[in-house]
CSV table of C-alpha atoms and ligand atoms in Angstrom, one decimal:
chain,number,residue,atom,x,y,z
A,1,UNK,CA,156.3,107.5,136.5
A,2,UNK,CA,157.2,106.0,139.9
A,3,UNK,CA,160.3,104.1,140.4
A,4,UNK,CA,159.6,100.5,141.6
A,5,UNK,CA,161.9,98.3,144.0
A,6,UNK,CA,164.5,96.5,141.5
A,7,UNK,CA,163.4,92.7,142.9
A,8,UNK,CA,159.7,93.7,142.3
A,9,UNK,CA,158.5,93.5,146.0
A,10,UNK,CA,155.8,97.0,144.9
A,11,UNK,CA,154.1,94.5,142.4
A,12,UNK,CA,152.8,92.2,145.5
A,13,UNK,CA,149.4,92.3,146.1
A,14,UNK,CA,149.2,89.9,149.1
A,15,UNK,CA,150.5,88.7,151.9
A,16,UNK,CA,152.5,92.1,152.1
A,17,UNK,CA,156.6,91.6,152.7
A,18,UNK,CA,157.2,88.7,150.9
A,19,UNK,CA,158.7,88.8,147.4
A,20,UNK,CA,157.0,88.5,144.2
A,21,UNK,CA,158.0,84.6,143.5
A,22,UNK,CA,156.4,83.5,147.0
A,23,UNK,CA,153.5,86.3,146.3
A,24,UNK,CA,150.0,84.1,146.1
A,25,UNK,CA,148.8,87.8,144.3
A,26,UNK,CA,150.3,90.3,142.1
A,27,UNK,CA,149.4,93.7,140.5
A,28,UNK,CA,149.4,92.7,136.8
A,29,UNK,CA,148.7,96.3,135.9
A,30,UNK,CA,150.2,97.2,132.5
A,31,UNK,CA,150.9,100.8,133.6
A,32,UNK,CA,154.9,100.2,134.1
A,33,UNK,CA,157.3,102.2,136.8
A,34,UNK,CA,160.5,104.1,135.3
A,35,UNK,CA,162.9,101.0,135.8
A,36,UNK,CA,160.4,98.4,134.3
A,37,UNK,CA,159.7,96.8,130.9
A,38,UNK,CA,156.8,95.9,129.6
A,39,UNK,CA,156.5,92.6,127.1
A,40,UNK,CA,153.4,91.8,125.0
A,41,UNK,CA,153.1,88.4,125.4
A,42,UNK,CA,153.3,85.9,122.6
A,43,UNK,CA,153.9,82.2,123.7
A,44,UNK,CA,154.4,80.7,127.1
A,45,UNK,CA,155.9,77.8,128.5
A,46,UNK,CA,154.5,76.2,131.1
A,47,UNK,CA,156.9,74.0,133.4
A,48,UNK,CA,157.0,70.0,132.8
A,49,UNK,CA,156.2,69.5,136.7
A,50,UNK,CA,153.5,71.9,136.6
A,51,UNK,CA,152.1,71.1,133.0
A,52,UNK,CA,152.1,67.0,133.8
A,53,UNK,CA,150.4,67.8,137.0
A,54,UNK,CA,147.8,69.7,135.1
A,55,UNK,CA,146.9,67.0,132.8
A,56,UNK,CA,147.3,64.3,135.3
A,57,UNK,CA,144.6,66.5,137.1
A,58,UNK,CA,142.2,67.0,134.4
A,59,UNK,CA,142.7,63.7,132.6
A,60,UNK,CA,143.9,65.2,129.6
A,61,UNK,CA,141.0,67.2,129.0
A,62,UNK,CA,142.2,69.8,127.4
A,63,UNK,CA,139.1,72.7,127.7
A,64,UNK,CA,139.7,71.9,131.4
A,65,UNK,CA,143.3,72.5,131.1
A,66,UNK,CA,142.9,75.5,129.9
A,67,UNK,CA,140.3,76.9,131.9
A,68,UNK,CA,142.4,76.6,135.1
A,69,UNK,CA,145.5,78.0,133.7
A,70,UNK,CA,143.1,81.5,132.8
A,71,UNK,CA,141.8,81.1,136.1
A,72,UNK,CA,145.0,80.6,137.7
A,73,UNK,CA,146.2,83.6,136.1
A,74,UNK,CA,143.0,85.6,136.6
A,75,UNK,CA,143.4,84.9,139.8
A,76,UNK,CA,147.0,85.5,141.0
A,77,UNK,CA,148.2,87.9,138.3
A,78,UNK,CA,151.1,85.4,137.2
A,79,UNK,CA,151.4,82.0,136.4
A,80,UNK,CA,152.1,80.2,139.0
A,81,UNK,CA,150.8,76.5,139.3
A,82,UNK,CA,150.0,76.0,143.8
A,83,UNK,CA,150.4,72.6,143.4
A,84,UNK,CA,153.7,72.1,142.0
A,85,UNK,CA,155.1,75.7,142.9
A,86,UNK,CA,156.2,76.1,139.4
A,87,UNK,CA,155.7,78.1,136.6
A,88,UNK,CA,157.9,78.4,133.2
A,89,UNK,CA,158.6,80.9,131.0
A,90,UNK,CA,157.5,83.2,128.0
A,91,UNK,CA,158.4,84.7,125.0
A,92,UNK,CA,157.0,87.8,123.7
A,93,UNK,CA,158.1,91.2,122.0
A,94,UNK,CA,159.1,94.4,124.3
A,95,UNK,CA,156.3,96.8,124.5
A,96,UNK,CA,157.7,99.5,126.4
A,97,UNK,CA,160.9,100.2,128.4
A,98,UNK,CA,160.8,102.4,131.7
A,99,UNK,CA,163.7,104.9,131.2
A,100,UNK,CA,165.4,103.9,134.2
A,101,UNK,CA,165.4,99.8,133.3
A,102,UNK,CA,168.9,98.8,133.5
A,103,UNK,CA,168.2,95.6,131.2
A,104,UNK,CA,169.2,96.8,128.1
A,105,UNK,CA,165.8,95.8,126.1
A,106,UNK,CA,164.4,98.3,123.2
A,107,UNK,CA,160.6,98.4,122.0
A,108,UNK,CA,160.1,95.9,119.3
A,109,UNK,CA,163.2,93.3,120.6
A,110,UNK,CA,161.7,90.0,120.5
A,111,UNK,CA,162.5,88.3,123.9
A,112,UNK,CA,162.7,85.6,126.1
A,113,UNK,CA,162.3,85.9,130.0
A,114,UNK,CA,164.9,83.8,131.6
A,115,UNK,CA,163.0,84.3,134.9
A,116,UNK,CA,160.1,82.4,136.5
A,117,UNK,CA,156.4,82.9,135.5
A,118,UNK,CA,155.8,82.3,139.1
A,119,UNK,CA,157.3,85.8,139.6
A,120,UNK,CA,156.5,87.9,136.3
A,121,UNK,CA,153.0,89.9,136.6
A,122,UNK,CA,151.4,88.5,133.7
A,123,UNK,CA,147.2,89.1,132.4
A,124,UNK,CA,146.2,87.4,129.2
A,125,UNK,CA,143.6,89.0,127.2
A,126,UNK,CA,142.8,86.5,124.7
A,127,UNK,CA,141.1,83.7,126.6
A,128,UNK,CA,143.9,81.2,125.6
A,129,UNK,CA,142.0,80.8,122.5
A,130,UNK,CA,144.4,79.2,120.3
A,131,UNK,CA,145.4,76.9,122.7
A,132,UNK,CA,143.8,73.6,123.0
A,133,UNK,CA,144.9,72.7,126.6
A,134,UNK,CA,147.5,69.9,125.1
A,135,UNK,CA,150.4,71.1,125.3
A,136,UNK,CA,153.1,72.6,127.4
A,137,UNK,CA,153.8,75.4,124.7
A,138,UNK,CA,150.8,77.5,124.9
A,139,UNK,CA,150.2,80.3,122.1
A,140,UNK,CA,148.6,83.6,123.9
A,141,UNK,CA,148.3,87.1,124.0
A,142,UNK,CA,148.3,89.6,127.1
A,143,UNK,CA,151.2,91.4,128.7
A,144,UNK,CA,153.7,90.1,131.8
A,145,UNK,CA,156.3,93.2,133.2
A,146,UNK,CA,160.3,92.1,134.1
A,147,UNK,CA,161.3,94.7,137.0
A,148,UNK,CA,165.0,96.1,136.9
A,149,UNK,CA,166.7,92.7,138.7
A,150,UNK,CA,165.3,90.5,136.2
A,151,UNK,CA,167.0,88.5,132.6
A,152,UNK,CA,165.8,88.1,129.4
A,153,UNK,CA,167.4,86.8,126.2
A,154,UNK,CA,167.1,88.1,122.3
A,155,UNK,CA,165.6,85.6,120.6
A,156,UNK,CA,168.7,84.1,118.9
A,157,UNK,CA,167.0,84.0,114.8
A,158,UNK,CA,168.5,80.7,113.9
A,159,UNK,CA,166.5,79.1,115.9
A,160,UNK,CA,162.4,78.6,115.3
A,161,UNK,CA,161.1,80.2,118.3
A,162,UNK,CA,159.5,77.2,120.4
A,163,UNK,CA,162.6,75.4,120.1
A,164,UNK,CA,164.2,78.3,121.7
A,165,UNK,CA,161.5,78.7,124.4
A,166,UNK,CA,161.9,75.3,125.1
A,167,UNK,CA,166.0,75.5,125.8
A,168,UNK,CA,165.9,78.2,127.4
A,169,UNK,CA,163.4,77.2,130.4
A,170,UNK,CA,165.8,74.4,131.1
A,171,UNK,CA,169.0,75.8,130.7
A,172,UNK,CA,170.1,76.6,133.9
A,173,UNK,CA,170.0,72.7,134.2
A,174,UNK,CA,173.2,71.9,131.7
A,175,UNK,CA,175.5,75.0,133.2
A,176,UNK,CA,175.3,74.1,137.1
A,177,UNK,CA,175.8,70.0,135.4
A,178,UNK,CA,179.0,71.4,133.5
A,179,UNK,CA,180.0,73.2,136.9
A,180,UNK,CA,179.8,70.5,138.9
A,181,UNK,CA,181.6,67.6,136.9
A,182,UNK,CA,184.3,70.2,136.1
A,183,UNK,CA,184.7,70.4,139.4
A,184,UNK,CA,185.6,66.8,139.2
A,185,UNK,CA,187.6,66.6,136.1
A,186,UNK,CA,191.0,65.2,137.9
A,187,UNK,CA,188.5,62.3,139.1
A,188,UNK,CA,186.8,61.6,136.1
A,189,UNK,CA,183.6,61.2,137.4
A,190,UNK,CA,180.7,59.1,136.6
A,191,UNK,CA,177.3,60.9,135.7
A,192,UNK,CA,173.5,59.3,135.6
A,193,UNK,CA,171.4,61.4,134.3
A,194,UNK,CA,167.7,60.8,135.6
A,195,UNK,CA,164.7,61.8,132.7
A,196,UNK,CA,167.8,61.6,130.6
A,197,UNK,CA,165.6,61.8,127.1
A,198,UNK,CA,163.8,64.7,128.3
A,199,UNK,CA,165.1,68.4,127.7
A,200,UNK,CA,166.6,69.3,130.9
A,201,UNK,CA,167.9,65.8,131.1
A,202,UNK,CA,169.2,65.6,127.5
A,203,UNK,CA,170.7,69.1,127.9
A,204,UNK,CA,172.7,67.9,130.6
A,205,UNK,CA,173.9,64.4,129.5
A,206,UNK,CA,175.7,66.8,126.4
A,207,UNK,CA,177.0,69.0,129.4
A,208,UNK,CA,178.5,66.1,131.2
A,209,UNK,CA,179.8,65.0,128.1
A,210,UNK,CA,181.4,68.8,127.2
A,211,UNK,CA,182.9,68.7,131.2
A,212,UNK,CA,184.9,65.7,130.3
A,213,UNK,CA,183.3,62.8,132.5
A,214,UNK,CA,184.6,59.6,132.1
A,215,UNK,CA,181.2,57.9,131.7
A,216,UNK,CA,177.9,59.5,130.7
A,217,UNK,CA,174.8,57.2,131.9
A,218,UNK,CA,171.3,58.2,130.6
A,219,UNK,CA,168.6,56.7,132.7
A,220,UNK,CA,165.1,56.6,130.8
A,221,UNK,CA,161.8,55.0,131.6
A,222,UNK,CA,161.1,52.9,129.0
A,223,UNK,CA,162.9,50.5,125.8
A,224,UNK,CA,160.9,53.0,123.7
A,225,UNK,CA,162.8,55.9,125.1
A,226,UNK,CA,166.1,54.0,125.6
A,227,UNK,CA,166.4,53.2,121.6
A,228,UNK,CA,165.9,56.6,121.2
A,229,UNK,CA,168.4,57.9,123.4
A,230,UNK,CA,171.0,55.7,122.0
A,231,UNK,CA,170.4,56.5,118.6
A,232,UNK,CA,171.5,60.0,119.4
A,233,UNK,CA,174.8,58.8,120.4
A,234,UNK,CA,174.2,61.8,123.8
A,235,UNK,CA,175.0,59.0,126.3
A,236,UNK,CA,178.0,56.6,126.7
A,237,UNK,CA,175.7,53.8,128.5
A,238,UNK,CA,171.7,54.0,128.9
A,239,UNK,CA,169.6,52.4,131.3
A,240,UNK,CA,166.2,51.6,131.9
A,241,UNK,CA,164.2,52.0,135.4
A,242,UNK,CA,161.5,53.9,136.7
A,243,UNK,CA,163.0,56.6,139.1
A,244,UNK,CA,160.5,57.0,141.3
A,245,UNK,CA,161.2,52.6,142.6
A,246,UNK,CA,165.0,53.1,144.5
A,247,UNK,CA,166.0,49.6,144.9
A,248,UNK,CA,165.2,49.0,140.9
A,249,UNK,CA,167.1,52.3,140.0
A,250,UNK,CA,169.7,52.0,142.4
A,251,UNK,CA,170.4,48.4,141.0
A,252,UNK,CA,170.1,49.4,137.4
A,253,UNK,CA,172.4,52.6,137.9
A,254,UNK,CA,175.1,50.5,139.5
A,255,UNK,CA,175.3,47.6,136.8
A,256,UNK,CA,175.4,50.0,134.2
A,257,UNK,CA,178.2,51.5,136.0
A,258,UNK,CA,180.5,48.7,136.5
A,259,UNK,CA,179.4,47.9,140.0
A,260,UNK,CA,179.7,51.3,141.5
A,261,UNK,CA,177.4,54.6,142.2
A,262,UNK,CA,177.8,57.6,140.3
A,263,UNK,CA,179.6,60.6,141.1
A,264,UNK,CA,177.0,63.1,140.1
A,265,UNK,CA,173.5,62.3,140.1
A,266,UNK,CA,171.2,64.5,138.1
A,267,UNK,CA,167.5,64.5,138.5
A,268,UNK,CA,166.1,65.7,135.2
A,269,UNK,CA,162.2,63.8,136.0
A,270,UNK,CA,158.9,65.3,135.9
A,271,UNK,CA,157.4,63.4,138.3
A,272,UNK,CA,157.5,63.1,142.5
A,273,UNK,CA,159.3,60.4,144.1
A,274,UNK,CA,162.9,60.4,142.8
A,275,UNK,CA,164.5,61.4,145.9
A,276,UNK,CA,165.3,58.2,147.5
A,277,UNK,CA,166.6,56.4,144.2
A,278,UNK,CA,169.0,59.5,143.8
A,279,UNK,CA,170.7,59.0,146.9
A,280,UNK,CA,171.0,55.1,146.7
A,281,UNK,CA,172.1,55.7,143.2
A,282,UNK,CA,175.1,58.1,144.0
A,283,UNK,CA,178.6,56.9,145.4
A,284,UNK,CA,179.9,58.0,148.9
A,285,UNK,CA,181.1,61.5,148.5
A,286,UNK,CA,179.1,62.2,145.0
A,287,UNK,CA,176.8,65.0,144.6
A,288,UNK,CA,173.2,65.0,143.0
A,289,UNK,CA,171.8,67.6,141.0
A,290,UNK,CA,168.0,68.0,141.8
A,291,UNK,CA,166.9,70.1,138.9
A,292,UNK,CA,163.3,68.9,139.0
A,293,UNK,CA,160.7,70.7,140.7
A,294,UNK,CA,158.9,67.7,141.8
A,295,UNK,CA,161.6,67.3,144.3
A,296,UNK,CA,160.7,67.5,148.3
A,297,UNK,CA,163.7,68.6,150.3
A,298,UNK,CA,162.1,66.9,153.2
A,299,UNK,CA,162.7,63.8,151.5
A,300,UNK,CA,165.8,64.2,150.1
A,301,UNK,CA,167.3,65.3,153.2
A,302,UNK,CA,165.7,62.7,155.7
A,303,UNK,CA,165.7,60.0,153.1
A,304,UNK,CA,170.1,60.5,152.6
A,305,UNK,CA,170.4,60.7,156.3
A,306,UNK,CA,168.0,57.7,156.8
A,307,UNK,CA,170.6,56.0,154.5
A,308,UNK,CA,173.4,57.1,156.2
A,309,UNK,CA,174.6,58.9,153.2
A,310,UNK,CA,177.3,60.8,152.2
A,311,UNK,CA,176.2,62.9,149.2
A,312,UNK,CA,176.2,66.4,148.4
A,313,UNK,CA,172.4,67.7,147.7
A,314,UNK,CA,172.2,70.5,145.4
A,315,UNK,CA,169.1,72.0,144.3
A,316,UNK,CA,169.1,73.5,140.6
A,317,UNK,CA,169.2,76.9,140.6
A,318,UNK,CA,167.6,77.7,137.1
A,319,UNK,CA,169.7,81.0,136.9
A,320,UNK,CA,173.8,79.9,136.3
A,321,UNK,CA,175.5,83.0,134.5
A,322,UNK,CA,176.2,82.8,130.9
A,323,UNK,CA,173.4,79.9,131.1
A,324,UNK,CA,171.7,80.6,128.0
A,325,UNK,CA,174.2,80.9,125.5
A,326,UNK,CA,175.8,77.9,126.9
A,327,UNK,CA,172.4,75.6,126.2
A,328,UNK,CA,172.5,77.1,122.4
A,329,UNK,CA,176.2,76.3,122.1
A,330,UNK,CA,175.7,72.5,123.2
A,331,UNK,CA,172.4,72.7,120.7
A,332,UNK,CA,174.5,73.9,117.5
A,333,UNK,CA,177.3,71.1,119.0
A,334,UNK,CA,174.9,68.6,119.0
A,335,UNK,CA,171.8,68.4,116.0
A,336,UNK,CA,170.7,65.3,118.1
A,337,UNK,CA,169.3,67.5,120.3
A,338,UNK,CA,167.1,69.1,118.7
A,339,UNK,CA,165.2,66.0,117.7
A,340,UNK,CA,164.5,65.4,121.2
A,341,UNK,CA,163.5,68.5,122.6
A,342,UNK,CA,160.8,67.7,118.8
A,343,UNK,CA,159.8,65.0,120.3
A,344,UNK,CA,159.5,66.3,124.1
A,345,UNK,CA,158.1,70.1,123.2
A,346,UNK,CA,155.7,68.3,120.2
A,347,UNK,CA,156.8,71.0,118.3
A,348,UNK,CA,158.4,69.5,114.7
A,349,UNK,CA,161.6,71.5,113.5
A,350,UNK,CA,160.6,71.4,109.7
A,351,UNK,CA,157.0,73.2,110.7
A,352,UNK,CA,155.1,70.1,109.7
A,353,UNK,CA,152.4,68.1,111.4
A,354,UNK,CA,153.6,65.3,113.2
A,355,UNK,CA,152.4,62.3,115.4
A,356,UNK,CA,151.2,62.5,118.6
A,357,UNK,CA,152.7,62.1,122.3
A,358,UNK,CA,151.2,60.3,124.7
A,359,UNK,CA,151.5,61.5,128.1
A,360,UNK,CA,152.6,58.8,131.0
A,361,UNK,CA,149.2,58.8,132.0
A,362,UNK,CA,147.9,57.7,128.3
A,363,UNK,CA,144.7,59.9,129.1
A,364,UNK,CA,145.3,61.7,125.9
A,365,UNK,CA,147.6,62.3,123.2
A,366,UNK,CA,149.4,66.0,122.7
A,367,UNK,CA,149.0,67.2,119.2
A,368,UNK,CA,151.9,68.8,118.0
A,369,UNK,CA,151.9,72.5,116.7
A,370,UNK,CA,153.6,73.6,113.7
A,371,UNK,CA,156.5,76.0,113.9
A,372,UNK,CA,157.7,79.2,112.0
A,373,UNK,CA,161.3,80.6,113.1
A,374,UNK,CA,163.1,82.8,111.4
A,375,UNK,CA,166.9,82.4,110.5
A,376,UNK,CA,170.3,83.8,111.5
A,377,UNK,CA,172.8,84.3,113.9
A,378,UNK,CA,172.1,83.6,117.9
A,379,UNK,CA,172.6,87.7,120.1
A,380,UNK,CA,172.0,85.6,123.7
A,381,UNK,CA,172.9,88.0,126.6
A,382,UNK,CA,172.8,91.1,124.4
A,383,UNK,CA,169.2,91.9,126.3
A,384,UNK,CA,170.7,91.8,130.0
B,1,LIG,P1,160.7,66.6,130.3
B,1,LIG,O1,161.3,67.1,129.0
B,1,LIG,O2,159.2,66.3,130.3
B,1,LIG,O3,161.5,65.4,130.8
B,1,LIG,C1,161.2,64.6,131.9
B,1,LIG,C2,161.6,63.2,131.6
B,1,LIG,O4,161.4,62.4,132.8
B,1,LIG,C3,160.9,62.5,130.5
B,1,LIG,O5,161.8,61.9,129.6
B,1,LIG,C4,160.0,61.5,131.2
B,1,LIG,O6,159.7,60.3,130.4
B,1,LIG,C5,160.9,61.1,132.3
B,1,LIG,N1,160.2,60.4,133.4
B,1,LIG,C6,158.9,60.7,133.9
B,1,LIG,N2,158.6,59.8,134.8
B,1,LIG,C7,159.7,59.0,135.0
B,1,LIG,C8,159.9,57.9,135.8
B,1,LIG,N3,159.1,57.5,136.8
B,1,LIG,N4,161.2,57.3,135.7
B,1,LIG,C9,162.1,57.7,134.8
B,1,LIG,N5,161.9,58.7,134.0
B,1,LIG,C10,160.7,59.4,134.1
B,1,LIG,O7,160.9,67.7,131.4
B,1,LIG,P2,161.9,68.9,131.5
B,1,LIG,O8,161.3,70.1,130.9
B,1,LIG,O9,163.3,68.5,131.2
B,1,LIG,O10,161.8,69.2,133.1
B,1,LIG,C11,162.3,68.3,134.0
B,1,LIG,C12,162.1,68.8,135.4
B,1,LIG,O11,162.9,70.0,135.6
B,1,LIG,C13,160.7,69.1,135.8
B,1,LIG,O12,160.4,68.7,137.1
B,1,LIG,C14,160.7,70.6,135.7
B,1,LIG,O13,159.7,71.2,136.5
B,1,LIG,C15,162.1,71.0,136.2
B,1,LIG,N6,162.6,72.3,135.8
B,1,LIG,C16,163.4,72.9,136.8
B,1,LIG,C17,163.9,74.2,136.5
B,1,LIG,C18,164.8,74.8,137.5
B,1,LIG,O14,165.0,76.0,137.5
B,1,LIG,N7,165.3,74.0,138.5
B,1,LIG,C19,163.6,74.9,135.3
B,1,LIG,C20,162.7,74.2,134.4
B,1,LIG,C21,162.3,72.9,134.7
B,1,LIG,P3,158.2,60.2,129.7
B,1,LIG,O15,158.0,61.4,128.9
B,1,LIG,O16,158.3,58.9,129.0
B,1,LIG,O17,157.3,60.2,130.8
């Protein structure tokens, strides 16, 4: 057995010196090097960005979904969507462990990778066959390889195991939140959360909450949306404006706050466009969050200097440390969660069949898929 580089760089294909997550090819070759793991593949999550602009694409056609995800995969040995630049994440069972990985994973360990798809050599061998095109969650079969400067989590057995793919792809969203309205805790800031009813964005209203803000605003879309986010109690104040319009978020941020911007801005939406809203709707010296991969740093940072604006920008880095375990702890702190991230993954909790989301687009509606988790205590970070 050969030893690979730790970061993964002897698994790229093409253009030769980049790294694996800017890679447009790699070797998905299951034969693994002494210091990297091999997972047989069991579920994947494909990114909101990258999964809306997918369906958007196809008009919620779901065959056609499906057939460009296998292609793109085919194609560039990982998942990794050129339009959006995003990926997700996966879940799956470790196959084999290169006796010089220093992760920490044993054969059989059921897993989650808390890196990107867009840098995990990954080959499906099932077609996709049990997945319909509909949904984010996709069930599948195949094989993806974590190199030795990777993460992955146990599966924490409480927890049914889409529920748990689902928190994790989006928990490095609620740590950096907590980090940065901790930081202004003698202040007691004002946070608007942006995409506040979806999973990154409901993650991190509970964050702000848990970092002691003074007031937690939860920005959604839609009345339909809005009732729901108040009935979970996550947010102190919720508004309702389409993010990607500035002057009509800007306006409905700053009369739900009393007048004034918010401290920290977090941009939790699946869609392009939020950029400029963000920085009208933050207060001189606040700092916005940009967890969405939508986001263009070209017009974030020519549309805050366009608007003479003071803000701190601050793209969301997926990976905080200890982010995982923090994401369940909010979850078991806060059941109202877990209805949400339901609704948002179409997965029901109780393993039933539920009704259908429609997408923004209202191309097609998302059947849900039933879930079996097994129970018991959560063992995040024992696989690092
Ligand atoms: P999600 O659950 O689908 O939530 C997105 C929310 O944004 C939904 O509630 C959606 O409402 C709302 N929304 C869409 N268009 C809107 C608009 N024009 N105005 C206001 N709200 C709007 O998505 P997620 O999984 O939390 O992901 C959110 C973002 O984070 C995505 O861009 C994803 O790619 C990114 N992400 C980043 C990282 C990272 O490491 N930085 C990791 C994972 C994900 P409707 O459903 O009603 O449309």
């Amino acid at each position: 057995m050969s030893t690979g580089s730790p970061v993964g760089s002897h698994r790229v294909v093409s253009p030769a010196g980049v790294l694996p997550q800017a890679a447009d090819e790699l070797d998905d070759n299951p034969d693994i090097a002494e210091n990297e793991v091999r997972v047989r593949v069991e579920r994947l999550n494909l990114d909101a960005a990258s999964y809306r602009q997918l369906h958007t694409a196809h008009r919620g056609d779901g065959a056609a979904i499906r057939a460009e995800v296998l292609e793109l995969i085919e194609r560039r040995g990982k998942m990794h969507n050129p339009r959006t630049g995003s990926g997700g994440m996966l879940i799956g069972t470790v196959d084999a462990v290169g006796e010089r990985s220093p992760l920490g994973l044993k054969s059989g360990q059921k897993i989650a990778t808390l890196v990107s798809l867009t840098l995990t050599p990954l080959r499906i061998d099932d077609g996709l066959e049990r997945w319909d095109g509909l949904s984010e969650q996709v069930p599948a079969s195949g094989h993806a390889v974590l190199f030795a400067r990777s993460i992955a989590a146990v599966l924490p057995e409480h927890l049914p195991e889409p529920l748990a793919l689902a928190v994790f792809d989006v928990c490095g969203a609620p740590a950096l939140v907590r980090r940065v309205v901790a930081r202004r805790a003698h202040a007691r800031a004002a946070v608007a959360v942006l995409g506040a009813a979806g999973k990154s964005g409901s993650l991190s209203l509970a964050a702000a909450r848990d970092a002691r803000a003074a007031t937690v605003l939860g920005v959604v879309r839609d009345e339909a949306e809005a009732e729901r986010l108040k009935a979970t109690g996550l947010a102190d104040r919720v508004a309702v404006a389409d993010a990607t319009e500035p002057l009509a978020l800007a306006e409905a941020v700053t009369d739900a706050l009393d007048g004034r911007g918010a401290d920290v801005t977090v941009v939790c939406v699946d869609v392009p466009g939020c950029e400029h809203g963000a920085v009208l709707s933050t207060a001189a010296g606040g700092t916005i969050v940009f967890f969405s991969m939508a986001t263009s740093f070209s017009a974030a940072a020519l549309g805050a200097e366009g608007l003479a604006a003071d803000v701190e920008m601050l793209i969301g880095n997926g990976y905080v440390p200890g982010h995982a375990d923090y994401a369940l702890q909010l979850l078991s702190a806060n059941p109202a969660l877990i209805e949400l991230f339901e609704d948002r993954t179409a997965v029901p909790i109780d393993g039933s069949q539920a009704s259908p989301r429609v997408p923004i687009d209202g191309s097609q509606a998302s059947p849900r898929v039933p879930i079996n988790g097994p129970q018991a205590s959560p063992r995040e970070g024992e696989a690092r």
